[in-house]
């Protein structure tokens, strides 16, 4: 009998071999075709997000970051959906789903070096950009009408419906909850305030049952996650 196999010699050369056994039991090895080396590169996942059935991930390949995405069915029987548009050049912290205007992302203004916020699900047709006060910043959160942006020790709430910055505050634990901003209260450890981002009015407070000031807040549905640097 005979068998075809893909093998590699001690030098690392790959080839397709035909192994054949003759009538007296001797096995011969005949090289049928050499297989040329191919250039390979390992990608690295730099960010991962899932928001309302949109899975997105940043893949860094040969030093270049690209945001990929896929629709995911989120019902009782989850199913893989269509591919979403790719966004070259987006790194971790520079994008977020959740706005009514589509994917929120940060690009750099080549003239000023400042961050610019654009929205939309088509990389070829973004919204009109809004120049932001910082450089090298990141998006902390997004909701249907707002984006929470941080740069240079400051945080800014951007009203994407009106295309303007409506709040400026020191960097602190903060997260968006629909049309509300939940933020730590530096002068009241263990308390977070609920704020109207457009007016700055405190509309409620929550006692989180600790004696520290949260440096990080995250929200999922009705659940609020908090973290203090000292704990």
PDB file of C-alpha atoms in Angstrom:
ATOM      1  CA  UNK A   1       0.000   0.000   0.000  1.00  0.00           C
ATOM      2  CA  UNK A   2       0.936   3.668  -0.084  1.00  0.00           C
ATOM      3  CA  UNK A   3       0.106   6.860   1.744  1.00  0.00           C
ATOM      4  CA  UNK A   4       0.538  10.589   1.096  1.00  0.00           C
ATOM      5  CA  UNK A   5       1.680  12.778   3.988  1.00  0.00           C
ATOM      6  CA  UNK A   6       2.762  16.357   4.573  1.00  0.00           C
ATOM      7  CA  UNK A   7       6.053  16.383   6.446  1.00  0.00           C
ATOM      8  CA  UNK A   8       8.955  18.564   7.494  1.00  0.00           C
ATOM      9  CA  UNK A   9      12.659  17.696   7.566  1.00  0.00           C
ATOM     10  CA  UNK A  10      15.282  18.764  10.115  1.00  0.00           C
ATOM     11  CA  UNK A  11      15.898  22.012   8.206  1.00  0.00           C
ATOM     12  CA  UNK A  12      12.241  22.957   8.464  1.00  0.00           C
ATOM     13  CA  UNK A  13      11.492  22.417   4.763  1.00  0.00           C
ATOM     14  CA  UNK A  14       7.967  21.131   4.127  1.00  0.00           C
ATOM     15  CA  UNK A  15       6.995  18.708   1.379  1.00  0.00           C
ATOM     16  CA  UNK A  16       4.354  16.177   0.373  1.00  0.00           C
ATOM     17  CA  UNK A  17       5.788  12.653   0.617  1.00  0.00           C
ATOM     18  CA  UNK A  18       4.584   9.403  -0.919  1.00  0.00           C
ATOM     19  CA  UNK A  19       5.381   6.432   1.297  1.00  0.00           C
ATOM     20  CA  UNK A  20       5.191   3.046  -0.476  1.00  0.00           C
ATOM     21  CA  UNK A  21       5.807  -0.486   0.722  1.00  0.00           C
ATOM     22  CA  UNK A  22       7.017  -2.934  -1.917  1.00  0.00           C
ATOM     23  CA  UNK A  23       6.511  -6.683  -2.091  1.00  0.00           C
ATOM     24  CA  UNK A  24       9.418  -7.530   0.217  1.00  0.00           C
ATOM     25  CA  UNK A  25       8.442  -5.060   2.930  1.00  0.00           C
ATOM     26  CA  UNK A  26      10.814  -2.223   2.092  1.00  0.00           C
ATOM     27  CA  UNK A  27       9.297   1.243   2.567  1.00  0.00           C
ATOM     28  CA  UNK A  28      10.332   3.957   0.144  1.00  0.00           C
ATOM     29  CA  UNK A  29       9.901   7.718   0.587  1.00  0.00           C
ATOM     30  CA  UNK A  30       9.347   9.763  -2.571  1.00  0.00           C
ATOM     31  CA  UNK A  31       9.082  13.564  -2.374  1.00  0.00           C
ATOM     32  CA  UNK A  32       6.138  14.465  -4.588  1.00  0.00           C
ATOM     33  CA  UNK A  33       6.069  18.236  -4.125  1.00  0.00           C
ATOM     34  CA  UNK A  34       7.895  20.778  -2.001  1.00  0.00           C
ATOM     35  CA  UNK A  35       5.629  23.165  -0.137  1.00  0.00           C
ATOM     36  CA  UNK A  36       6.937  26.748  -0.086  1.00  0.00           C
ATOM     37  CA  UNK A  37       7.072  28.601   3.190  1.00  0.00           C
ATOM     38  CA  UNK A  38       4.307  31.086   3.792  1.00  0.00           C
ATOM     39  CA  UNK A  39       4.555  34.249   5.811  1.00  0.00           C
ATOM     40  CA  UNK A  40       2.462  34.061   8.944  1.00  0.00           C
ATOM     41  CA  UNK A  41       1.682  36.571  11.648  1.00  0.00           C
ATOM     42  CA  UNK A  42      -0.022  36.150  14.977  1.00  0.00           C
ATOM     43  CA  UNK A  43      -2.787  38.575  15.847  1.00  0.00           C
ATOM     44  CA  UNK A  44      -3.387  39.876  19.350  1.00  0.00           C
ATOM     45  CA  UNK A  45      -6.814  40.804  20.701  1.00  0.00           C
ATOM     46  CA  UNK A  46      -6.470  44.224  22.307  1.00  0.00           C
ATOM     47  CA  UNK A  47     -10.090  44.942  23.230  1.00  0.00           C
ATOM     48  CA  UNK A  48     -13.441  43.175  23.347  1.00  0.00           C
ATOM     49  CA  UNK A  49     -16.953  44.568  23.775  1.00  0.00           C
ATOM     50  CA  UNK A  50     -20.535  43.338  23.539  1.00  0.00           C
ATOM     51  CA  UNK A  51     -23.437  45.777  23.427  1.00  0.00           C
ATOM     52  CA  UNK A  52     -27.012  44.978  22.435  1.00  0.00           C
ATOM     53  CA  UNK A  53     -26.055  42.158  20.095  1.00  0.00           C
ATOM     54  CA  UNK A  54     -22.932  43.771  18.648  1.00  0.00           C
ATOM     55  CA  UNK A  55     -19.674  41.990  19.349  1.00  0.00           C
ATOM     56  CA  UNK A  56     -16.562  44.014  18.542  1.00  0.00           C
ATOM     57  CA  UNK A  57     -12.887  43.281  19.019  1.00  0.00           C
ATOM     58  CA  UNK A  58      -9.613  44.998  18.184  1.00  0.00           C
ATOM     59  CA  UNK A  59      -7.094  42.739  16.471  1.00  0.00           C
ATOM     60  CA  UNK A  60      -3.474  43.889  16.316  1.00  0.00           C
ATOM     61  CA  UNK A  61      -1.757  42.254  13.343  1.00  0.00           C
ATOM     62  CA  UNK A  62       1.777  43.187  12.289  1.00  0.00           C
ATOM     63  CA  UNK A  63       1.574  46.320  14.424  1.00  0.00           C
ATOM     64  CA  UNK A  64      -1.702  47.545  12.921  1.00  0.00           C
ATOM     65  CA  UNK A  65      -4.933  47.748  14.929  1.00  0.00           C
ATOM     66  CA  UNK A  66      -8.282  47.051  13.271  1.00  0.00           C
ATOM     67  CA  UNK A  67     -11.709  46.973  14.890  1.00  0.00           C
ATOM     68  CA  UNK A  68     -13.756  44.006  13.677  1.00  0.00           C
ATOM     69  CA  UNK A  69     -17.358  43.221  14.544  1.00  0.00           C
ATOM     70  CA  UNK A  70     -20.142  40.699  14.236  1.00  0.00           C
ATOM     71  CA  UNK A  71     -23.844  40.742  14.999  1.00  0.00           C
ATOM     72  CA  UNK A  72     -24.864  38.208  17.636  1.00  0.00           C
ATOM     73  CA  UNK A  73     -28.392  37.004  18.322  1.00  0.00           C
ATOM     74  CA  UNK A  74     -29.131  37.614  21.997  1.00  0.00           C
ATOM     75  CA  UNK A  75     -32.401  35.702  22.408  1.00  0.00           C
ATOM     76  CA  UNK A  76     -32.975  32.305  24.003  1.00  0.00           C
ATOM     77  CA  UNK A  77     -31.179  30.711  21.066  1.00  0.00           C
ATOM     78  CA  UNK A  78     -28.065  32.874  20.402  1.00  0.00           C
ATOM     79  CA  UNK A  79     -26.931  32.799  16.796  1.00  0.00           C
ATOM     80  CA  UNK A  80     -24.045  34.195  14.813  1.00  0.00           C
ATOM     81  CA  UNK A  81     -25.091  37.056  12.575  1.00  0.00           C
ATOM     82  CA  UNK A  82     -23.610  39.196   9.833  1.00  0.00           C
ATOM     83  CA  UNK A  83     -20.158  40.728   9.838  1.00  0.00           C
ATOM     84  CA  UNK A  84     -19.999  44.387  10.835  1.00  0.00           C
ATOM     85  CA  UNK A  85     -17.855  46.925   9.026  1.00  0.00           C
ATOM     86  CA  UNK A  86     -14.139  47.031   9.858  1.00  0.00           C
ATOM     87  CA  UNK A  87     -12.607  50.218  11.265  1.00  0.00           C
ATOM     88  CA  UNK A  88      -8.832  50.378  10.691  1.00  0.00           C
ATOM     89  CA  UNK A  89      -6.638  52.177  13.193  1.00  0.00           C
ATOM     90  CA  UNK A  90      -8.907  51.957  16.250  1.00  0.00           C
ATOM     91  CA  UNK A  91      -7.228  50.918  19.484  1.00  0.00           C
ATOM     92  CA  UNK A  92      -8.626  49.861  22.844  1.00  0.00           C
ATOM     93  CA  UNK A  93     -10.489  52.644  24.626  1.00  0.00           C
ATOM     94  CA  UNK A  94     -11.090  54.604  21.426  1.00  0.00           C
ATOM     95  CA  UNK A  95     -14.540  53.234  20.560  1.00  0.00           C
ATOM     96  CA  UNK A  96     -17.871  52.312  22.154  1.00  0.00           C
ATOM     97  CA  UNK A  97     -21.270  51.080  21.008  1.00  0.00           C
ATOM     98  CA  UNK A  98     -24.471  52.307  22.594  1.00  0.00           C
ATOM     99  CA  UNK A  99     -25.335  55.672  21.021  1.00  0.00           C
ATOM    100  CA  UNK A 100     -28.376  56.288  18.838  1.00  0.00           C
ATOM    101  CA  UNK A 101     -25.947  57.668  16.248  1.00  0.00           C
ATOM    102  CA  UNK A 102     -24.051  54.380  15.862  1.00  0.00           C
ATOM    103  CA  UNK A 103     -20.535  53.436  16.891  1.00  0.00           C
ATOM    104  CA  UNK A 104     -18.760  56.244  18.762  1.00  0.00           C
ATOM    105  CA  UNK A 105     -15.047  56.494  18.063  1.00  0.00           C
ATOM    106  CA  UNK A 106     -12.122  58.829  18.552  1.00  0.00           C
ATOM    107  CA  UNK A 107      -9.922  59.971  15.691  1.00  0.00           C
ATOM    108  CA  UNK A 108      -6.996  62.375  15.791  1.00  0.00           C
ATOM    109  CA  UNK A 109      -7.264  65.729  14.037  1.00  0.00           C
ATOM    110  CA  UNK A 110      -4.119  65.850  11.860  1.00  0.00           C
ATOM    111  CA  UNK A 111      -3.971  69.642  12.094  1.00  0.00           C
ATOM    112  CA  UNK A 112      -4.194  70.027  15.886  1.00  0.00           C
ATOM    113  CA  UNK A 113      -3.470  66.564  17.280  1.00  0.00           C
ATOM    114  CA  UNK A 114      -6.666  66.838  19.335  1.00  0.00           C
ATOM    115  CA  UNK A 115      -9.175  64.033  19.703  1.00  0.00           C
ATOM    116  CA  UNK A 116     -12.289  64.275  17.562  1.00  0.00           C
ATOM    117  CA  UNK A 117     -15.481  62.335  18.278  1.00  0.00           C
ATOM    118  CA  UNK A 118     -17.323  60.848  15.313  1.00  0.00           C
ATOM    119  CA  UNK A 119     -20.267  58.445  15.224  1.00  0.00           C
ATOM    120  CA  UNK A 120     -21.783  56.074  12.691  1.00  0.00           C
ATOM    121  CA  UNK A 121     -21.583  52.447  11.601  1.00  0.00           C
ATOM    122  CA  UNK A 122     -20.098  53.161   8.161  1.00  0.00           C
ATOM    123  CA  UNK A 123     -16.352  53.939   8.251  1.00  0.00           C
ATOM    124  CA  UNK A 124     -16.663  55.719   4.912  1.00  0.00           C
ATOM    125  CA  UNK A 125     -19.497  58.024   6.015  1.00  0.00           C
ATOM    126  CA  UNK A 126     -18.889  59.205   9.591  1.00  0.00           C
ATOM    127  CA  UNK A 127     -20.843  62.001  11.224  1.00  0.00           C
ATOM    128  CA  UNK A 128     -19.479  65.520  11.364  1.00  0.00           C
ATOM    129  CA  UNK A 129     -16.688  65.364  13.921  1.00  0.00           C
ATOM    130  CA  UNK A 130     -16.803  67.173  17.264  1.00  0.00           C
ATOM    131  CA  UNK A 131     -13.426  68.536  18.381  1.00  0.00           C
ATOM    132  CA  UNK A 132     -12.709  67.539  21.986  1.00  0.00           C
ATOM    133  CA  UNK A 133     -10.500  69.331  24.544  1.00  0.00           C
ATOM    134  CA  UNK A 134      -8.002  66.504  25.044  1.00  0.00           C
ATOM    135  CA  UNK A 135      -5.448  64.384  23.224  1.00  0.00           C
ATOM    136  CA  UNK A 136      -4.843  60.652  23.484  1.00  0.00           C
ATOM    137  CA  UNK A 137      -8.047  60.211  25.470  1.00  0.00           C
ATOM    138  CA  UNK A 138     -10.443  57.323  25.746  1.00  0.00           C
ATOM    139  CA  UNK A 139     -14.168  56.668  25.773  1.00  0.00           C
ATOM    140  CA  UNK A 140     -15.311  55.383  29.163  1.00  0.00           C
ATOM    141  CA  UNK A 141     -18.962  54.763  28.317  1.00  0.00           C
ATOM    142  CA  UNK A 142     -21.735  55.502  25.856  1.00  0.00           C
ATOM    143  CA  UNK A 143     -25.528  55.716  26.079  1.00  0.00           C
ATOM    144  CA  UNK A 144     -28.196  56.586  23.485  1.00  0.00           C
ATOM    145  CA  UNK A 145     -27.586  60.368  23.752  1.00  0.00           C
ATOM    146  CA  UNK A 146     -24.255  60.715  25.560  1.00  0.00           C
ATOM    147  CA  UNK A 147     -20.592  59.716  25.455  1.00  0.00           C
ATOM    148  CA  UNK A 148     -18.320  59.846  28.518  1.00  0.00           C
ATOM    149  CA  UNK A 149     -14.780  60.818  27.486  1.00  0.00           C
ATOM    150  CA  UNK A 150     -11.621  61.161  29.586  1.00  0.00           C
ATOM    151  CA  UNK A 151      -8.291  62.821  28.802  1.00  0.00           C
ATOM    152  CA  UNK A 152      -5.614  64.665  30.761  1.00  0.00           C
ATOM    153  CA  UNK A 153      -7.153  64.068  34.177  1.00  0.00           C
ATOM    154  CA  UNK A 154     -10.554  65.452  33.132  1.00  0.00           C
ATOM    155  CA  UNK A 155     -13.825  63.852  32.109  1.00  0.00           C
ATOM    156  CA  UNK A 156     -16.294  65.262  29.614  1.00  0.00           C
ATOM    157  CA  UNK A 157     -19.877  64.273  28.882  1.00  0.00           C
ATOM    158  CA  UNK A 158     -20.701  64.777  25.213  1.00  0.00           C
ATOM    159  CA  UNK A 159     -24.323  65.213  24.136  1.00  0.00           C
ATOM    160  CA  UNK A 160     -24.290  63.354  20.811  1.00  0.00           C
ATOM    161  CA  UNK A 161     -27.822  64.507  19.961  1.00  0.00           C
ATOM    162  CA  UNK A 162     -26.719  68.166  20.109  1.00  0.00           C
ATOM    163  CA  UNK A 163     -23.058  67.605  19.247  1.00  0.00           C
ATOM    164  CA  UNK A 164     -21.625  69.517  22.200  1.00  0.00           C
ATOM    165  CA  UNK A 165     -19.852  68.986  25.521  1.00  0.00           C
ATOM    166  CA  UNK A 166     -22.362  69.462  28.354  1.00  0.00           C
ATOM    167  CA  UNK A 167     -20.256  68.563  31.393  1.00  0.00           C
ATOM    168  CA  UNK A 168     -16.615  68.877  32.472  1.00  0.00           C
ATOM    169  CA  UNK A 169     -15.392  67.308  35.727  1.00  0.00           C
ATOM    170  CA  UNK A 170     -12.205  65.914  37.309  1.00  0.00           C
ATOM    171  CA  UNK A 171     -11.454  62.278  36.471  1.00  0.00           C
ATOM    172  CA  UNK A 172     -13.346  60.054  38.913  1.00  0.00           C
ATOM    173  CA  UNK A 173     -15.528  56.979  39.078  1.00  0.00           C
ATOM    174  CA  UNK A 174     -18.340  57.657  36.604  1.00  0.00           C
ATOM    175  CA  UNK A 175     -20.667  55.757  34.294  1.00  0.00           C
ATOM    176  CA  UNK A 176     -23.661  56.583  32.103  1.00  0.00           C
ATOM    177  CA  UNK A 177     -27.128  55.181  32.779  1.00  0.00           C
ATOM    178  CA  UNK A 178     -29.364  56.231  29.915  1.00  0.00           C
ATOM    179  CA  UNK A 179     -29.901  59.972  30.289  1.00  0.00           C
ATOM    180  CA  UNK A 180     -28.244  60.032  33.732  1.00  0.00           C
ATOM    181  CA  UNK A 181     -24.655  60.165  34.933  1.00  0.00           C
ATOM    182  CA  UNK A 182     -23.703  58.135  38.000  1.00  0.00           C
ATOM    183  CA  UNK A 183     -20.556  59.496  39.634  1.00  0.00           C
ATOM    184  CA  UNK A 184     -18.601  59.149  42.845  1.00  0.00           C
ATOM    185  CA  UNK A 185     -18.903  61.819  45.543  1.00  0.00           C
ATOM    186  CA  UNK A 186     -15.317  62.673  46.606  1.00  0.00           C
ATOM    187  CA  UNK A 187     -16.491  64.419  49.781  1.00  0.00           C
ATOM    188  CA  UNK A 188     -18.834  61.564  50.773  1.00  0.00           C
ATOM    189  CA  UNK A 189     -17.076  58.173  50.836  1.00  0.00           C
ATOM    190  CA  UNK A 190     -19.421  55.281  50.167  1.00  0.00           C
ATOM    191  CA  UNK A 191     -21.876  57.417  48.198  1.00  0.00           C
ATOM    192  CA  UNK A 192     -22.476  57.843  44.482  1.00  0.00           C
ATOM    193  CA  UNK A 193     -24.579  60.621  43.014  1.00  0.00           C
ATOM    194  CA  UNK A 194     -27.036  60.439  40.138  1.00  0.00           C
ATOM    195  CA  UNK A 195     -26.707  63.575  38.016  1.00  0.00           C
ATOM    196  CA  UNK A 196     -28.555  65.095  35.074  1.00  0.00           C
ATOM    197  CA  UNK A 197     -25.588  65.559  32.691  1.00  0.00           C
ATOM    198  CA  UNK A 198     -27.161  68.521  30.898  1.00  0.00           C
ATOM    199  CA  UNK A 199     -27.966  70.590  33.998  1.00  0.00           C
ATOM    200  CA  UNK A 200     -25.621  69.149  36.617  1.00  0.00           C
ATOM    201  CA  UNK A 201     -28.539  68.694  39.015  1.00  0.00           C
ATOM    202  CA  UNK A 202     -28.165  65.833  41.500  1.00  0.00           C
ATOM    203  CA  UNK A 203     -31.356  63.785  41.161  1.00  0.00           C
ATOM    204  CA  UNK A 204     -30.502  60.939  43.528  1.00  0.00           C
ATOM    205  CA  UNK A 205     -27.857  59.188  45.622  1.00  0.00           C
ATOM    206  CA  UNK A 206     -26.896  55.580  46.327  1.00  0.00           C
ATOM    207  CA  UNK A 207     -25.174  54.191  49.408  1.00  0.00           C
ATOM    208  CA  UNK A 208     -22.778  51.458  48.237  1.00  0.00           C
ATOM    209  CA  UNK A 209     -21.990  50.281  51.741  1.00  0.00           C
ATOM    210  CA  UNK A 210     -18.295  51.063  51.919  1.00  0.00           C
ATOM    211  CA  UNK A 211     -16.093  53.778  53.408  1.00  0.00           C
ATOM    212  CA  UNK A 212     -14.068  54.563  50.276  1.00  0.00           C
ATOM    213  CA  UNK A 213     -14.538  56.752  47.214  1.00  0.00           C
ATOM    214  CA  UNK A 214     -14.908  54.550  44.093  1.00  0.00           C
ATOM    215  CA  UNK A 215     -12.362  55.227  41.392  1.00  0.00           C
ATOM    216  CA  UNK A 216     -14.213  53.073  38.872  1.00  0.00           C
ATOM    217  CA  UNK A 217     -17.908  52.516  38.182  1.00  0.00           C
ATOM    218  CA  UNK A 218     -19.565  50.187  35.682  1.00  0.00           C
ATOM    219  CA  UNK A 219     -23.221  49.432  35.065  1.00  0.00           C
ATOM    220  CA  UNK A 220     -25.054  46.420  33.655  1.00  0.00           C
ATOM    221  CA  UNK A 221     -28.831  46.639  33.666  1.00  0.00           C
ATOM    222  CA  UNK A 222     -29.858  47.375  37.254  1.00  0.00           C
ATOM    223  CA  UNK A 223     -26.474  46.319  38.666  1.00  0.00           C
ATOM    224  CA  UNK A 224     -23.733  48.802  39.577  1.00  0.00           C
ATOM    225  CA  UNK A 225     -20.118  47.651  39.885  1.00  0.00           C
ATOM    226  CA  UNK A 226     -17.686  49.779  41.873  1.00  0.00           C
ATOM    227  CA  UNK A 227     -13.997  49.542  42.670  1.00  0.00           C
ATOM    228  CA  UNK A 228     -11.778  51.492  45.068  1.00  0.00           C
ATOM    229  CA  UNK A 229      -8.031  51.665  44.493  1.00  0.00           C
ATOM    230  CA  UNK A 230      -7.329  50.885  48.151  1.00  0.00           C
ATOM    231  CA  UNK A 231      -9.481  47.731  48.182  1.00  0.00           C
TER     232      UNK A 231
END
